[in-house]
C-alpha positions as YAML, in Angstrom:
chain: A
units: angstrom
residues:
- id: 1
  name: UNK
  ca: [23.49, 1.98, 12.68]
- id: 2
  name: UNK
  ca: [26.37, 3.72, 11.53]
- id: 3
  name: UNK
  ca: [24.99, 6.75, 9.33]
- id: 4
  name: UNK
  ca: [25.60, 9.38, 11.88]
- id: 5
  name: UNK
  ca: [29.26, 9.01, 11.71]
- id: 6
  name: UNK
  ca: [29.79, 10.23, 8.29]
- id: 7
  name: UNK
  ca: [30.24, 13.84, 8.06]
- id: 8
  name: UNK
  ca: [28.46, 16.11, 6.44]
- id: 9
  name: UNK
  ca: [29.78, 18.10, 2.97]
- id: 10
  name: UNK
  ca: [32.43, 21.12, 4.32]
- id: 11
  name: UNK
  ca: [31.49, 22.72, 0.71]
- id: 12
  name: UNK
  ca: [28.63, 22.81, -2.18]
- id: 13
  name: UNK
  ca: [29.24, 23.20, -5.51]
- id: 14
  name: UNK
  ca: [26.58, 25.51, -6.58]
- id: 15
  name: UNK
  ca: [24.05, 24.56, -9.16]
- id: 16
  name: UNK
  ca: [24.79, 20.85, -9.30]
- id: 17
  name: UNK
  ca: [22.63, 18.18, -8.09]
- id: 18
  name: UNK
  ca: [23.52, 16.40, -5.14]
- id: 19
  name: UNK
  ca: [24.53, 12.52, -5.47]
- id: 20
  name: UNK
  ca: [24.23, 9.78, -2.77]
- id: 21
  name: UNK
  ca: [25.76, 6.71, -3.57]
- id: 22
  name: UNK
  ca: [24.95, 3.71, -1.50]
- id: 23
  name: UNK
  ca: [27.19, 2.38, 1.40]
- id: 24
  name: UNK
  ca: [29.43, -0.45, 0.59]
- id: 25
  name: UNK
  ca: [29.58, -2.96, 3.42]
- id: 26
  name: UNK
  ca: [31.74, -6.10, 3.48]
- id: 27
  name: UNK
  ca: [32.92, -8.66, 5.75]
- id: 28
  name: UNK
  ca: [36.38, -9.56, 7.37]
- id: 29
  name: UNK
  ca: [37.54, -11.97, 9.64]
- id: 30
  name: UNK
  ca: [36.55, -10.63, 13.27]
- id: 31
  name: UNK
  ca: [34.77, -7.57, 11.75]
- id: 32
  name: UNK
  ca: [33.26, -5.82, 9.19]
- id: 33
  name: UNK
  ca: [33.64, -2.83, 7.19]
- id: 34
  name: UNK
  ca: [31.07, 0.19, 6.01]
- id: 35
  name: UNK
  ca: [32.51, 2.39, 2.79]
- id: 36
  name: UNK
  ca: [30.82, 5.56, 2.77]
- id: 37
  name: UNK
  ca: [31.45, 7.42, -0.73]
- id: 38
  name: UNK
  ca: [31.49, 11.10, -0.34]
- id: 39
  name: UNK
  ca: [28.97, 13.60, -1.53]
- id: 40
  name: UNK
  ca: [29.72, 16.87, -3.78]
- id: 41
  name: UNK
  ca: [31.68, 18.79, -1.69]
- id: 42
  name: UNK
  ca: [33.49, 16.47, 0.27]
- id: 43
  name: UNK
  ca: [37.10, 16.16, 0.82]
- id: 44
  name: UNK
  ca: [37.28, 12.37, 1.82]
- id: 45
  name: UNK
  ca: [35.17, 9.29, 1.73]
- id: 46
  name: UNK
  ca: [35.26, 7.54, 5.33]
- id: 47
  name: UNK
  ca: [35.44, 3.55, 5.92]
- id: 48
  name: UNK
  ca: [34.00, 2.63, 9.67]
- id: 49
  name: UNK
  ca: [35.70, -0.70, 11.15]
- id: 50
  name: UNK
  ca: [33.03, -2.70, 13.45]
- id: 51
  name: UNK
  ca: [35.12, -4.84, 15.60]
- id: 52
  name: UNK
  ca: [33.39, -7.87, 17.07]
- id: 53
  name: UNK
  ca: [35.45, -9.35, 19.59]
- id: 54
  name: UNK
  ca: [37.83, -7.54, 22.04]
- id: 55
  name: UNK
  ca: [41.16, -7.71, 20.30]
- id: 56
  name: UNK
  ca: [44.55, -5.93, 20.68]
- id: 57
  name: UNK
  ca: [44.34, -1.98, 20.13]
- id: 58
  name: UNK
  ca: [47.50, -2.78, 17.85]
- id: 59
  name: UNK
  ca: [45.99, -5.24, 15.96]
- id: 60
  name: UNK
  ca: [43.16, -2.45, 15.53]
- id: 61
  name: UNK
  ca: [45.60, -0.10, 14.18]
- id: 62
  name: UNK
  ca: [47.19, -2.69, 11.97]
- id: 63
  name: UNK
  ca: [43.71, -3.38, 10.20]
- id: 64
  name: UNK
  ca: [42.61, 0.15, 9.67]
- id: 65
  name: UNK
  ca: [46.06, 1.04, 8.05]
- id: 66
  name: UNK
  ca: [45.62, -2.39, 5.62]
- id: 67
  name: UNK
  ca: [42.24, -1.61, 4.88]
- id: 68
  name: UNK
  ca: [43.03, 1.98, 4.10]
- id: 69
  name: UNK
  ca: [45.54, 1.02, 1.50]
- id: 70
  name: UNK
  ca: [43.05, -1.47, -0.06]
- id: 71
  name: UNK
  ca: [40.25, 1.30, -0.09]
- id: 72
  name: UNK
  ca: [42.33, 3.95, -1.80]
- id: 73
  name: UNK
  ca: [43.53, 1.82, -4.18]
- id: 74
  name: UNK
  ca: [40.15, 0.73, -5.12]
- id: 75
  name: UNK
  ca: [38.99, 4.11, -5.11]
- id: 76
  name: UNK
  ca: [41.66, 6.50, -5.25]
- id: 77
  name: UNK
  ca: [40.33, 9.52, -3.42]
- id: 78
  name: UNK
  ca: [41.25, 10.76, 0.44]
- id: 79
  name: UNK
  ca: [39.97, 8.60, 3.00]
- id: 80
  name: UNK
  ca: [39.38, 8.61, 6.61]
- id: 81
  name: UNK
  ca: [39.31, 5.58, 9.04]
- id: 82
  name: UNK
  ca: [37.73, 4.86, 12.32]
- id: 83
  name: UNK
  ca: [37.02, 1.88, 14.37]
- id: 84
  name: UNK
  ca: [34.13, 1.15, 16.83]
- id: 85
  name: UNK
  ca: [33.29, -1.26, 19.20]
- id: 86
  name: UNK
  ca: [30.15, -4.17, 19.29]
- id: 87
  name: UNK
  ca: [28.43, -1.17, 21.21]
- id: 88
  name: UNK
  ca: [29.05, 1.29, 18.51]
- id: 89
  name: UNK
  ca: [31.82, 3.76, 20.52]
- id: 90
  name: UNK
  ca: [34.87, 4.50, 19.08]
- id: 91
  name: UNK
  ca: [37.96, 2.50, 20.03]
- id: 92
  name: UNK
  ca: [40.46, 4.05, 21.92]
- id: 93
  name: UNK
  ca: [44.25, 3.74, 20.16]
- id: 94
  name: UNK
  ca: [45.97, 6.33, 22.12]
- id: 95
  name: UNK
  ca: [48.62, 3.90, 23.56]
- id: 96
  name: UNK
  ca: [49.62, 2.31, 20.29]
- id: 97
  name: UNK
  ca: [48.98, 5.49, 17.65]
- id: 98
  name: UNK
  ca: [49.00, 9.02, 17.91]
- id: 99
  name: UNK
  ca: [45.20, 9.41, 17.37]
- id: 100
  name: UNK
  ca: [41.74, 7.75, 16.95]
- id: 101
  name: UNK
  ca: [41.26, 8.65, 13.42]
- id: 102
  name: UNK
  ca: [43.43, 7.67, 10.38]
- id: 103
  name: UNK
  ca: [43.45, 9.69, 7.13]
- id: 104
  name: UNK
  ca: [45.31, 8.73, 3.81]
- id: 105
  name: UNK
  ca: [45.35, 10.10, 0.49]
- id: 106
  name: UNK
  ca: [47.24, 9.82, -2.61]
- id: 107
  name: UNK
  ca: [50.19, 12.47, -3.76]
- id: 108
  name: UNK
  ca: [52.42, 11.56, -7.04]
- id: 109
  name: UNK
  ca: [51.31, 8.24, -6.95]
- id: 110
  name: UNK
  ca: [52.16, 7.43, -3.50]
- id: 111
  name: UNK
  ca: [49.80, 6.76, -0.49]
- id: 112
  name: UNK
  ca: [50.15, 9.23, 2.18]
- id: 113
  name: UNK
  ca: [48.94, 7.73, 5.74]
- id: 114
  name: UNK
  ca: [48.62, 10.40, 8.54]
- id: 115
  name: UNK
  ca: [47.09, 9.43, 12.31]
- id: 116
  name: UNK
  ca: [45.39, 12.31, 13.53]
- id: 117
  name: UNK
  ca: [43.29, 15.39, 12.19]
- id: 118
  name: UNK
  ca: [44.16, 16.48, 9.06]
- id: 119
  name: UNK
  ca: [43.08, 20.09, 7.55]
- id: 120
  name: UNK
  ca: [41.30, 20.68, 4.27]
- id: 121
  name: UNK
  ca: [44.13, 22.41, 2.77]
- id: 122
  name: UNK
  ca: [45.89, 19.22, 2.93]
- id: 123
  name: UNK
  ca: [43.80, 17.49, 0.50]
- id: 124
  name: UNK
  ca: [45.54, 17.79, -2.63]
- id: 125
  name: UNK
  ca: [42.22, 17.29, -4.51]
- id: 126
  name: UNK
  ca: [40.46, 20.00, -2.32]
- id: 127
  name: UNK
  ca: [36.43, 19.34, -2.67]
- id: 128
  name: UNK
  ca: [35.18, 16.65, -4.56]
- id: 129
  name: UNK
  ca: [33.13, 17.65, -8.08]
- id: 130
  name: UNK
  ca: [30.47, 15.99, -9.35]
- id: 131
  name: UNK
  ca: [32.41, 14.35, -11.91]
- id: 132
  name: UNK
  ca: [35.38, 13.54, -10.43]
- id: 133
  name: UNK
  ca: [32.83, 11.13, -8.15]
- id: 134
  name: UNK
  ca: [31.33, 9.81, -11.20]
- id: 135
  name: UNK
  ca: [34.58, 9.02, -12.41]
- id: 136
  name: UNK
  ca: [35.78, 7.37, -9.33]
- id: 137
  name: UNK
  ca: [32.28, 5.37, -8.53]
- id: 138
  name: UNK
  ca: [31.24, 4.87, -11.91]
- id: 139
  name: UNK
  ca: [30.35, 1.22, -10.89]
- id: 140
  name: UNK
  ca: [28.62, 1.78, -7.82]
- id: 141
  name: UNK
  ca: [24.83, 2.86, -7.76]
- id: 142
  name: UNK
  ca: [23.38, 5.87, -6.50]
- id: 143
  name: UNK
  ca: [20.34, 8.55, -6.47]
- id: 144
  name: UNK
  ca: [19.97, 12.00, -6.75]
- id: 145
  name: UNK
  ca: [18.26, 14.35, -5.16]
- id: 146
  name: UNK
  ca: [15.75, 14.62, -7.13]
- id: 147
  name: UNK
  ca: [15.17, 11.32, -7.03]
- id: 148
  name: UNK
  ca: [14.92, 11.23, -3.38]
- id: 149
  name: UNK
  ca: [12.76, 14.37, -3.33]
- id: 150
  name: UNK
  ca: [10.12, 12.69, -5.52]
- id: 151
  name: UNK
  ca: [10.23, 9.24, -3.35]
- id: 152
  name: UNK
  ca: [9.31, 11.64, -0.35]
- id: 153
  name: UNK
  ca: [6.67, 13.12, -2.19]
- id: 154
  name: UNK
  ca: [5.42, 10.16, -3.23]
- id: 155
  name: UNK
  ca: [5.38, 8.68, 0.02]
- id: 156
  name: UNK
  ca: [3.83, 11.93, 1.09]
- id: 157
  name: UNK
  ca: [1.03, 11.50, -1.09]
- id: 158
  name: UNK
  ca: [0.35, 7.86, -0.50]
- id: 159
  name: UNK
  ca: [-0.07, 8.88, 3.61]
- id: 160
  name: UNK
  ca: [-2.60, 11.72, 2.67]
- id: 161
  name: UNK
  ca: [-4.79, 9.37, 0.23]
- id: 162
  name: UNK
  ca: [-4.91, 7.00, 3.16]
- id: 163
  name: UNK
  ca: [-5.90, 9.30, 5.65]
- id: 164
  name: UNK
  ca: [-8.71, 10.64, 3.43]
- id: 165
  name: UNK
  ca: [-9.65, 6.91, 3.31]
- id: 166
  name: UNK
  ca: [-9.63, 6.94, 6.66]
- id: 167
  name: UNK
  ca: [-11.51, 10.07, 7.50]
- id: 168
  name: UNK
  ca: [-14.24, 8.55, 4.85]
- id: 169
  name: UNK
  ca: [-14.59, 5.06, 6.70]
- id: 170
  name: UNK
  ca: [-15.17, 7.03, 9.92]
- id: 171
  name: UNK
  ca: [-17.56, 9.37, 8.36]
- id: 172
  name: UNK
  ca: [-19.63, 6.10, 7.17]
- id: 173
  name: UNK
  ca: [-19.33, 4.46, 10.18]
- id: 174
  name: UNK
  ca: [-20.17, 7.15, 12.78]
- id: 175
  name: UNK
  ca: [-22.24, 9.49, 11.09]
- id: 176
  name: UNK
  ca: [-23.71, 7.59, 7.75]
- id: 177
  name: UNK
  ca: [-24.54, 4.35, 8.96]
- id: 178
  name: UNK
  ca: [-26.41, 5.45, 12.10]
- id: 179
  name: UNK
  ca: [-28.52, 7.95, 10.33]
- id: 180
  name: UNK
  ca: [-29.59, 5.34, 8.10]
- id: 181
  name: UNK
  ca: [-30.44, 2.84, 11.06]
- id: 182
  name: UNK
  ca: [-32.18, 5.89, 12.19]
- id: 183
  name: UNK
  ca: [-34.13, 6.47, 9.52]
- id: 184
  name: UNK
  ca: [-35.26, 3.12, 8.77]
- id: 185
  name: UNK
  ca: [-36.15, 2.49, 12.77]
- id: 186
  name: UNK
  ca: [-38.64, 5.61, 11.99]
- id: 187
  name: UNK
  ca: [-39.71, 4.62, 8.55]
- id: 188
  name: UNK
  ca: [-40.35, 0.91, 9.22]
- id: 189
  name: UNK
  ca: [-41.55, -0.58, 13.06]
- id: 190
  name: UNK
  ca: [-39.52, -3.72, 12.20]
- id: 191
  name: UNK
  ca: [-36.30, -1.74, 12.05]
- id: 192
  name: UNK
  ca: [-37.36, 0.38, 14.73]
- id: 193
  name: UNK
  ca: [-37.79, -3.11, 17.00]
- id: 194
  name: UNK
  ca: [-34.31, -4.09, 15.72]
- id: 195
  name: UNK
  ca: [-32.58, -0.93, 16.68]
- id: 196
  name: UNK
  ca: [-33.96, -0.48, 20.29]
- id: 197
  name: UNK
  ca: [-33.22, -4.45, 20.85]
- id: 198
  name: UNK
  ca: [-29.62, -4.17, 19.62]
- id: 199
  name: UNK
  ca: [-28.98, -0.88, 22.05]
- id: 200
  name: UNK
  ca: [-30.67, -2.44, 24.90]
- id: 201
  name: UNK
  ca: [-28.26, -5.26, 24.22]
- id: 202
  name: UNK
  ca: [-25.32, -3.22, 24.22]
- id: 203
  name: UNK
  ca: [-26.22, -1.32, 27.17]
- id: 204
  name: UNK
  ca: [-27.04, -4.86, 29.43]
- id: 205
  name: UNK
  ca: [-23.46, -5.96, 27.77]
- id: 206
  name: UNK
  ca: [-21.39, -2.68, 29.19]
- id: 207
  name: UNK
  ca: [-23.53, -3.07, 32.51]
- id: 208
  name: UNK
  ca: [-22.13, -6.79, 32.77]
- id: 209
  name: UNK
  ca: [-18.81, -5.90, 32.17]
- id: 210
  name: UNK
  ca: [-18.97, -2.99, 34.82]
- id: 211
  name: UNK
  ca: [-20.32, -5.17, 37.38]
- id: 212
  name: UNK
  ca: [-18.11, -8.44, 36.83]
- id: 213
  name: UNK
  ca: [-20.65, -10.51, 35.17]
- id: 214
  name: UNK
  ca: [-18.80, -10.75, 31.87]
- id: 215
  name: UNK
  ca: [-14.86, -11.46, 32.22]
- id: 216
  name: UNK
  ca: [-12.88, -9.34, 30.10]
- id: 217
  name: UNK
  ca: [-10.88, -10.69, 27.23]
- id: 218
  name: UNK
  ca: [-7.52, -12.03, 27.29]
- id: 219
  name: UNK
  ca: [-6.41, -9.44, 24.96]
- id: 220
  name: UNK
  ca: [-8.02, -6.74, 27.31]
- id: 221
  name: UNK
  ca: [-6.30, -8.29, 30.36]
- id: 222
  name: UNK
  ca: [-3.04, -8.33, 28.39]
- id: 223
  name: UNK
  ca: [-3.93, -4.41, 27.83]
- id: 224
  name: UNK
  ca: [-4.49, -3.50, 31.22]
- id: 225
  name: UNK
  ca: [-1.67, -5.73, 32.86]
- id: 226
  name: UNK
  ca: [0.60, -3.81, 30.37]
- id: 227
  name: UNK
  ca: [-0.69, -0.40, 31.38]
- id: 228
  name: UNK
  ca: [-0.23, -1.55, 35.15]
- id: 229
  name: UNK
  ca: [3.21, -2.45, 34.80]
- id: 230
  name: UNK
  ca: [3.78, 0.91, 33.02]
- id: 231
  name: UNK
  ca: [2.36, 3.04, 35.74]
- id: 232
  name: UNK
  ca: [4.39, 0.78, 38.29]
- id: 233
  name: UNK
  ca: [7.64, 1.32, 36.09]
- id: 234
  name: UNK
  ca: [7.08, 4.95, 35.91]
- id: 235
  name: UNK
  ca: [6.48, 5.59, 39.55]
- id: 236
  name: UNK
  ca: [9.77, 3.73, 40.46]
- id: 237
  name: UNK
  ca: [11.58, 5.83, 37.59]
- id: 238
  name: UNK
  ca: [10.34, 8.87, 38.93]
- id: 239
  name: UNK
  ca: [11.26, 7.50, 42.48]
- id: 240
  name: UNK
  ca: [14.99, 6.90, 41.53]
- id: 241
  name: UNK
  ca: [16.00, 8.94, 38.28]
- id: 242
  name: UNK
  ca: [19.69, 8.29, 38.29]
- id: 243
  name: UNK
  ca: [18.96, 4.62, 38.17]
- id: 244
  name: UNK
  ca: [16.80, 5.28, 35.23]
- id: 245
  name: UNK
  ca: [19.09, 7.13, 33.47]
- id: 246
  name: UNK
  ca: [21.64, 4.00, 34.26]
- id: 247
  name: UNK
  ca: [19.52, 1.31, 32.71]
- id: 248
  name: UNK
  ca: [18.76, 3.54, 29.76]
- id: 249
  name: UNK
  ca: [22.20, 4.01, 28.88]
- id: 250
  name: UNK
  ca: [22.23, -0.22, 29.41]
- id: 251
  name: UNK
  ca: [19.77, -0.56, 26.80]
- id: 252
  name: UNK
  ca: [21.44, 1.74, 24.45]
- id: 253
  name: UNK
  ca: [24.43, -0.29, 24.95]
- id: 254
  name: UNK
  ca: [22.42, -3.66, 24.28]
- id: 255
  name: UNK
  ca: [20.30, -2.18, 21.14]
- id: 256
  name: UNK
  ca: [23.56, -1.14, 19.46]
- id: 257
  name: UNK
  ca: [25.41, -4.56, 20.23]
- id: 258
  name: UNK
  ca: [22.94, -6.07, 18.68]
- id: 259
  name: UNK
  ca: [22.57, -4.01, 15.55]
- id: 260
  name: UNK
  ca: [26.25, -4.54, 14.56]
- id: 261
  name: UNK
  ca: [26.06, -8.28, 15.15]
- id: 262
  name: UNK
  ca: [22.69, -8.63, 13.08]
- id: 263
  name: UNK
  ca: [24.55, -6.67, 10.44]
- id: 264
  name: UNK
  ca: [27.83, -8.67, 10.60]
- id: 265
  name: UNK
  ca: [25.72, -12.07, 10.45]
- id: 266
  name: UNK
  ca: [23.80, -10.49, 7.29]
- id: 267
  name: UNK
  ca: [27.27, -10.09, 5.72]
- id: 268
  name: UNK
  ca: [28.57, -13.29, 6.76]
- id: 269
  name: UNK
  ca: [31.25, -12.24, 9.24]
- id: 270
  name: UNK
  ca: [32.58, -14.85, 11.48]
- id: 271
  name: UNK
  ca: [31.11, -13.92, 14.84]
- id: 272
  name: UNK
  ca: [32.74, -15.40, 18.19]
- id: 273
  name: UNK
  ca: [30.46, -17.34, 20.52]
- id: 274
  name: UNK
  ca: [30.97, -14.71, 23.20]
- id: 275
  name: UNK
  ca: [30.21, -11.74, 21.11]
- id: 276
  name: UNK
  ca: [26.92, -13.00, 20.17]
- id: 277
  name: UNK
  ca: [25.62, -14.31, 22.87]
- id: 278
  name: UNK
  ca: [26.17, -11.08, 24.64]
- id: 279
  name: UNK
  ca: [24.63, -8.77, 21.80]
- id: 280
  name: UNK
  ca: [21.68, -11.44, 20.79]
- id: 281
  name: UNK
  ca: [20.52, -12.61, 24.23]
- id: 282
  name: UNK
  ca: [17.03, -11.34, 24.98]
...
């Protein structure tokens, strides 16, 4: 849900395989945090606070500053901190701080905190190297670019095998079996009679369905009702596209709230009753 918040590398270290560390998620009282370790060539890591209930902007800013100090001591590399609401939108802190984003790094043994955009030239370490990342995140699981590529290739091979098996099954069902039945009907009068009776039965069944003598199954009724609703919705969306866009945005917001709360509950974070009802209601 928050992968899109992490910036892409600003610099690439030539001739070195990229490293992808796992995201570290931890629960707090009233919010949870997601720490995104940098990749080779990044200038800083990212930390996101997901606030689960309405709290004062000043408290959010203080939590960001407290988390920045904690995580920089834990992983001593530059860090950018942002806070997001239940609907995954950035929390505005302009009334209490100069910016919505907090940056920090260690210089001469001290933690330097800056609100606002920090130029890459201000980071004392510059672009982070692979050796530096391995030193800082030696206890954090990671995957290499080659491992990810091999997993993608393996998945693609499995999909190709599945497609070939499906084609083979269709070939047997649509070509081999009808040909075998026709051959048996030609070679043996008994099997020819069986095929004829089967064909007449299928034709009679189809005719009775068309004339209403055979009611469709419950599943077919549900499918037909669903298609009728879809046509009905499409008609009204075409009639009022502005209202449709508002509805779509409301659905996106509701989905984001639900995903945030589900992540919080999986981490064991304390979720207020109002937030839980708002995010997880049907």
